[in-house]
Tab-separated table of C-alpha atoms in Angstrom:
chain	number	residue	atom	x	y	z
A	1447	MET	CA	0.115	0.123	-0.165
A	1448	TYR	CA	2.549	2.744	0.967
A	1449	GLU	CA	5.465	0.783	-0.873
A	1450	SER	CA	6.830	3.678	-3.174
A	1451	VAL	CA	6.714	6.477	0.053
A	1452	GLU	CA	10.273	6.800	1.486
A	1453	PHE	CA	11.701	8.823	4.579
A	1454	VAL	CA	12.881	12.568	3.692
A	1455	ASN	CA	13.375	14.107	7.217
A	1456	GLY	CA	11.946	14.797	10.453
A	1457	GLY	CA	12.168	16.066	13.655
A	1458	LYS	CA	10.411	18.249	16.938
A	1459	PHE	CA	9.821	21.341	16.704
A	1460	THR	CA	8.933	23.729	19.597
A	1461	SER	CA	8.829	27.347	19.497
A	1462	ARG	CA	10.225	30.233	21.211
A	1463	GLY	CA	7.676	32.818	22.053
A	1464	VAL	CA	5.944	33.902	19.248
A	1465	TRP	CA	5.619	32.028	16.788
A	1466	LYS	CA	4.350	32.051	13.068
A	1467	HIS	CA	4.323	29.138	10.550
A	1468	PRO	CA	6.396	30.376	7.402
A	1469	GLU	CA	5.214	30.079	4.300
A	1470	ARG	CA	7.082	28.247	1.501
A	1471	ARG	CA	6.160	25.932	-0.679
A	1472	ILE	CA	7.722	22.315	-0.464
A	1473	ASP	CA	8.815	18.986	-2.431
A	1474	THR	CA	8.488	16.066	0.153
A	1475	THR	CA	4.986	15.393	1.287
A	1476	GLU	CA	4.523	16.813	5.497
A	1477	ILE	CA	3.297	15.465	8.119
A	1478	ILE	CA	2.349	17.874	11.084
A	1479	ILE	CA	1.435	15.836	14.885
A	1480	VAL	CA	0.944	18.980	16.942
A	1481	THR	CA	1.478	17.949	20.975
A	1482	MET	CA	1.135	21.885	21.585
A	1483	GLY	CA	-1.024	24.403	21.843
A	1484	LYS	CA	-2.847	25.862	18.603
A	1485	ILE	CA	-0.842	26.441	15.016
A	1486	TYR	CA	-3.096	28.628	12.288
A	1487	ILE	CA	-1.952	27.463	8.989
A	1488	ALA	CA	-4.089	28.054	5.450
A	1489	LEU	CA	-3.031	25.535	2.816
A	1490	ASP	CA	-3.502	26.432	-0.606
A	1491	GLY	CA	-6.329	29.350	1.195
A	1492	VAL	CA	-7.616	26.784	2.690
A	1493	GLU	CA	-7.431	27.470	6.613
A	1494	TYR	CA	-7.017	25.333	9.098
A	1495	GLU	CA	-6.810	25.287	12.994
A	1496	LEU	CA	-4.731	22.653	13.888
A	1497	GLY	CA	-5.235	21.444	18.669
A	1498	VAL	CA	-3.742	18.905	19.815
A	1499	GLY	CA	-4.037	15.260	18.575
A	1500	ASP	CA	-4.943	16.899	15.085
A	1501	VAL	CA	-3.057	15.397	12.339
A	1502	LEU	CA	-1.815	17.859	9.536
A	1503	ARG	CA	-1.048	15.988	5.866
A	1504	ILE	CA	0.885	18.978	3.766
A	1505	PRO	CA	0.903	17.285	0.082
A	1506	ALA	CA	3.873	18.153	-1.968
A	1507	GLY	CA	4.032	21.160	-3.717
A	1508	VAL	CA	1.104	23.231	-2.442
A	1509	LEU	CA	2.204	26.624	-1.133
A	1510	HIS	CA	1.861	26.795	3.035
A	1511	GLY	CA	2.021	29.305	5.572
A	1512	GLY	CA	1.383	30.727	9.096
A	1513	THR	CA	-2.345	32.727	9.472
A	1514	ARG	CA	-1.471	34.409	12.406
A	1515	GLU	CA	0.357	33.847	15.595
A	1516	SER	CA	0.706	32.079	18.534
A	1517	SER	CA	1.551	33.328	21.262
A	1518	GLU	CA	1.046	29.986	23.244
A	1519	THR	CA	4.270	27.834	22.833
A	1520	VAL	CA	2.888	25.773	20.288
A	1521	SER	CA	4.720	21.577	19.908
A	1522	PHE	CA	4.965	19.750	17.053
A	1523	TYR	CA	6.658	15.879	15.436
A	1524	TRP	CA	6.747	17.525	11.192
A	1525	LEU	CA	8.024	14.380	8.569
A	1526	HIS	CA	9.010	15.057	5.987
A	1527	PHE	CA	8.352	11.442	2.828
A	1528	LYS	CA	8.184	10.939	-0.648
A	1529	GLY	CA	6.928	9.001	-2.777
A	1530	GLY	CA	2.863	8.198	-1.769
A	1531	ASP	CA	-0.169	8.281	-3.950
A	1532	SER	CA	-3.462	11.121	-2.308
A	1533	GLU	CA	-6.166	7.752	-2.169
A	1534	SER	CA	-4.133	5.379	-0.501
A	1535	LEU	CA	-2.248	7.979	2.137
A	1536	PRO	CA	-4.697	9.210	5.489
A	1537	PRO	CA	-6.845	12.749	4.755
A	1538	VAL	CA	-5.464	16.435	4.665
A	1539	LEU	CA	-6.602	16.882	8.641
A	1540	SER	CA	-7.438	13.961	10.589
A	1541	ARG	CA	-7.603	12.887	14.668
A	1542	PRO	CA	-6.129	10.037	15.897
A	1543	GLU	CA	-8.179	7.769	17.176
A	1544	SER	CA	-5.409	7.670	19.427
A	1545	ILE	CA	-2.614	10.391	19.645
A	1546	TYR	CA	-0.202	8.596	21.881
A	1547	GLN	CA	-0.010	5.307	19.940
A	1548	ALA	CA	1.860	8.182	16.401
A	1549	GLU	CA	3.309	10.349	19.322
A	1550	LEU	CA	5.465	7.033	19.616
A	1551	LEU	CA	5.743	5.817	16.303
A	1552	ALA	CA	7.158	9.524	15.985
A	1553	ARG	CA	9.610	9.466	18.369
A	1554	GLN	CA	10.502	5.852	17.200
A	1555	ILE	CA	11.372	7.088	13.242
A	1556	LEU	CA	13.439	9.780	14.957
A	1557	HIS	CA	15.048	8.006	16.885
A	1558	TYR	CA	16.356	4.825	14.192
A	1559	SER	CA	16.585	8.265	11.843
A	1560	ASN	CA	19.158	9.848	14.078
A	1561	THR	CA	20.712	6.955	15.230
A	1562	GLU	CA	24.183	6.087	13.644
A	1563	GLY	CA	24.926	1.516	13.128
A	1564	TYR	CA	20.698	1.146	12.308
A	1565	PRO	CA	20.020	1.253	8.735
A	1566	ARG	CA	17.831	4.065	7.166
A	1567	GLN	CA	15.732	2.110	5.513
A	1568	CYS	CA	14.052	1.922	9.685
A	1569	GLY	CA	12.403	5.158	9.285
A	1570	THR	CA	11.361	4.392	6.094
A	1571	LEU	CA	8.683	1.107	7.872
A	1572	LEU	CA	7.834	2.589	10.808
A	1573	LEU	CA	6.546	5.711	9.051
A	1574	ARG	CA	4.604	3.815	6.079
A	1575	VAL	CA	2.410	2.294	9.996
A	1576	LEU	CA	2.666	5.839	11.225
A	1577	LEU	CA	0.770	6.116	7.467
A	1578	VAL	CA	-1.378	3.131	8.431
A	1579	GLU	CA	-2.025	4.385	11.650
A	1580	LEU	CA	-3.733	7.143	10.622
A	1581	GLY	CA	-5.611	6.213	7.725
A	1582	TYR	CA	-6.959	3.594	9.570
A	1583	ALA	CA	-10.885	3.879	9.961
A	1584	ARG	CA	-13.126	1.396	10.933
A	1585	VAL	CA	-16.290	0.933	8.724
A	1586	GLY	CA	-19.277	-0.250	11.200
A	1587	ASP	CA	-22.573	-1.240	11.140
A	1588	GLU	CA	-25.504	0.980	12.424
A	1589	SER	CA	-26.106	-1.240	15.452
A	1590	SER	CA	-26.695	-0.865	18.989
A	1591	GLY	CA	-23.941	-3.467	19.243
A	1592	TYR	CA	-21.497	-1.285	17.321
A	1593	LYS	CA	-22.670	2.101	19.227
A	1594	LEU	CA	-21.589	-0.317	22.530
A	1595	TYR	CA	-18.713	-0.916	21.508
A	1596	CYS	CA	-18.166	2.544	20.217
A	1597	GLU	CA	-19.047	3.875	23.628
A	1598	ILE	CA	-17.062	1.502	25.556
A	1599	LYS	CA	-13.750	2.194	23.165
A	1600	GLU	CA	-13.789	6.046	23.445
A	1601	TRP	CA	-14.607	5.943	27.894
A	1602	VAL	CA	-11.856	3.409	28.359
A	1603	ARG	CA	-9.289	5.756	26.184
A	1604	ALA	CA	-10.156	8.696	27.738
A	1605	ASN	CA	-10.151	6.946	31.923
A	1606	CYS	CA	-7.477	3.974	30.597
A	1607	ASP	CA	-4.849	6.384	32.948
A	1608	MET	CA	-7.137	4.972	36.083
A	1609	PRO	CA	-8.063	1.713	37.449
A	1610	ILE	CA	-10.327	0.789	35.260
A	1611	LYS	CA	-11.584	-3.808	35.620
A	1612	VAL	CA	-14.282	-4.729	33.371
A	1613	SER	CA	-17.080	-4.468	35.963
A	1614	ASP	CA	-15.932	-0.322	35.981
A	1615	VAL	CA	-17.098	-0.462	32.224
A	1616	ALA	CA	-19.705	-3.215	32.855
A	1617	GLU	CA	-21.567	-0.565	36.320
A	1618	ARG	CA	-20.683	1.913	33.857
A	1619	PHE	CA	-23.125	1.313	30.805
A	1620	SER	CA	-25.081	-0.307	33.653
A	1621	TYR	CA	-25.053	-3.872	31.750
A	1622	ASN	CA	-23.190	-7.223	33.092
A	1623	SER	CA	-19.990	-7.611	32.869
A	1624	ASP	CA	-20.564	-11.106	30.470
A	1625	TYR	CA	-23.266	-9.298	28.286
A	1626	VAL	CA	-20.350	-6.184	28.090
A	1627	ASN	CA	-17.893	-8.728	27.439
A	1628	ARG	CA	-19.695	-10.718	24.315
A	1629	VAL	CA	-20.732	-7.174	22.359
A	1630	PHE	CA	-17.319	-6.139	22.546
A	1631	LYS	CA	-15.594	-9.270	21.568
A	1632	ARG	CA	-17.635	-9.347	18.433
A	1633	TYR	CA	-15.753	-6.308	16.901
A	1634	TYR	CA	-12.043	-6.838	18.717
A	1635	LYS	CA	-11.376	-10.450	18.917
A	1636	ASP	CA	-8.763	-9.555	21.747
A	1637	GLY	CA	-11.256	-8.609	24.053
A	1638	LEU	CA	-12.656	-5.264	26.104
A	1639	LYS	CA	-9.260	-5.970	29.101
A	1640	ALA	CA	-7.217	-7.230	26.984
A	1641	TYR	CA	-8.553	-3.842	25.128
A	1642	ILE	CA	-7.937	-2.208	28.624
A	1643	ASP	CA	-4.588	-3.666	28.649
A	1644	GLN	CA	-3.372	-1.859	25.025
A	1645	MET	CA	-4.946	1.393	26.117
A	1646	LYS	CA	-3.567	1.910	29.429
A	1647	MET	CA	0.072	0.513	28.223
A	1648	GLN	CA	-0.028	3.411	25.186
A	1649	ARG	CA	-0.345	6.593	28.035
A	1650	ILE	CA	3.039	4.508	29.994
A	1651	LYS	CA	4.635	4.407	27.797
A	1652	HIS	CA	3.963	7.519	26.350
A	1653	ASP	CA	4.638	9.098	29.363
A	1654	LEU	CA	7.377	7.474	29.385
A	1655	VAL	CA	9.004	8.183	26.450
A	1656	CYS	CA	7.554	12.359	26.080
A	1657	THR	CA	7.967	13.431	29.927
A	1658	ASP	CA	9.984	13.253	32.565
A	1659	MET	CA	7.393	11.875	35.255
A	1660	PRO	CA	9.600	9.838	37.738
A	1661	LEU	CA	8.390	5.518	37.676
A	1662	LYS	CA	7.339	5.895	41.089
A	1663	GLU	CA	5.209	8.703	40.925
A	1664	LEU	CA	4.028	7.231	37.245
A	1665	ALA	CA	2.879	4.293	38.302
A	1666	GLN	CA	0.113	6.311	40.889
A	1667	LYS	CA	-0.136	7.978	38.434
A	1668	TYR	CA	-1.737	4.077	36.445
A	1669	GLY	CA	-3.490	2.944	40.016
A	1670	PHE	CA	-0.819	1.437	41.066
A	1671	SER	CA	-0.945	0.557	45.002
A	1672	GLU	CA	2.383	-1.165	44.841
A	1673	TYR	CA	5.766	0.333	42.310
A	1674	LYS	CA	6.721	-3.732	42.415
A	1675	TYR	CA	3.061	-3.910	40.356
A	1676	PHE	CA	3.785	-1.725	38.372
A	1677	LEU	CA	7.006	-3.384	37.478
A	1678	LYS	CA	5.836	-6.716	36.866
A	1679	TYR	CA	2.655	-5.337	35.078
A	1680	PHE	CA	4.985	-3.840	32.113
A	1681	LYS	CA	7.830	-6.369	32.012
A	1682	TYR	CA	4.702	-8.974	31.490
A	1683	HIS	CA	3.176	-6.656	28.168
A	1684	GLU	CA	6.013	-4.649	26.448
A	1685	GLY	CA	8.084	-7.701	27.584
A	1686	ALA	CA	11.415	-4.946	29.539
A	1687	THR	CA	11.437	-3.152	31.594
A	1688	PRO	CA	10.034	0.419	32.364
A	1689	ARG	CA	13.858	1.953	32.505
A	1690	GLU	CA	14.796	-0.258	29.426
A	1691	TYR	CA	11.818	0.442	27.560
A	1692	THR	CA	13.289	4.564	27.716
A	1693	ARG	CA	16.830	4.069	26.545
A	1694	ALA	CA	15.204	2.646	23.743
A	1695	TYR	CA	13.834	6.153	21.845
A	1696	TYR	CA	16.059	8.995	22.873
A	1697	ASN	CA	17.792	9.997	19.864
A	1698	ILE	CA	15.405	12.204	18.235
A	1699	HIS	CA	16.695	15.980	16.138
A	1700	THR	CA	15.070	19.284	18.121
A	1701	ASN	CA	14.153	22.343	16.410
A	1702	THR	CA	13.190	26.085	17.477
A	1703	LYS	CA	12.446	28.051	13.916
């Protein structure tokens, strides 16, 4: 699907003071993943206001630039690539279900691309995974079961920084646990508990890599009553300790202009 896509370069931009995106036209496609602040930008005259969690694809050759200044701090990942066709690439503006997964993939792309010894192809392969993540859209049905599944997914995603069990979800939606499990498994084969763990691990890994939060504070944030249980939970799901995981993705290019 993305066999022709080739990663060119990328980095993480953080503004210093008032900032406005420069006007320009480039020969590569660019993906912007906003992690802080608001960006006001126009693509060939079409204006967009981007906030945290928004992803913008700027097609190659399109004139783009800021429409107004951002007074608050702005931060975003930027990734340039060549190849791919407009029909297969993600939409110009999207908001992925999990910005944490998109941000983590962007950080991994930059780490492998900026670390000596890794083949250049690593960045390209991970970029292709990111494009799949951004372009993925499930075509669901309009049944009450699918509606409940979507509502549960969104509730878990929004609340997975707290201790959540299947029984908590069932209570929240006024059903018994067996029914909620059956409905959820109809659309997500691994089941509700696996989805809760997946969302929680995405949040934990994001905070590990993208913040400076101490591990014990992180364990408390995600509802682990004892630190050793947090370490055991992380290693069971990730196959590595939190410190081993953190050491893996540290080398990224940053810029302020």
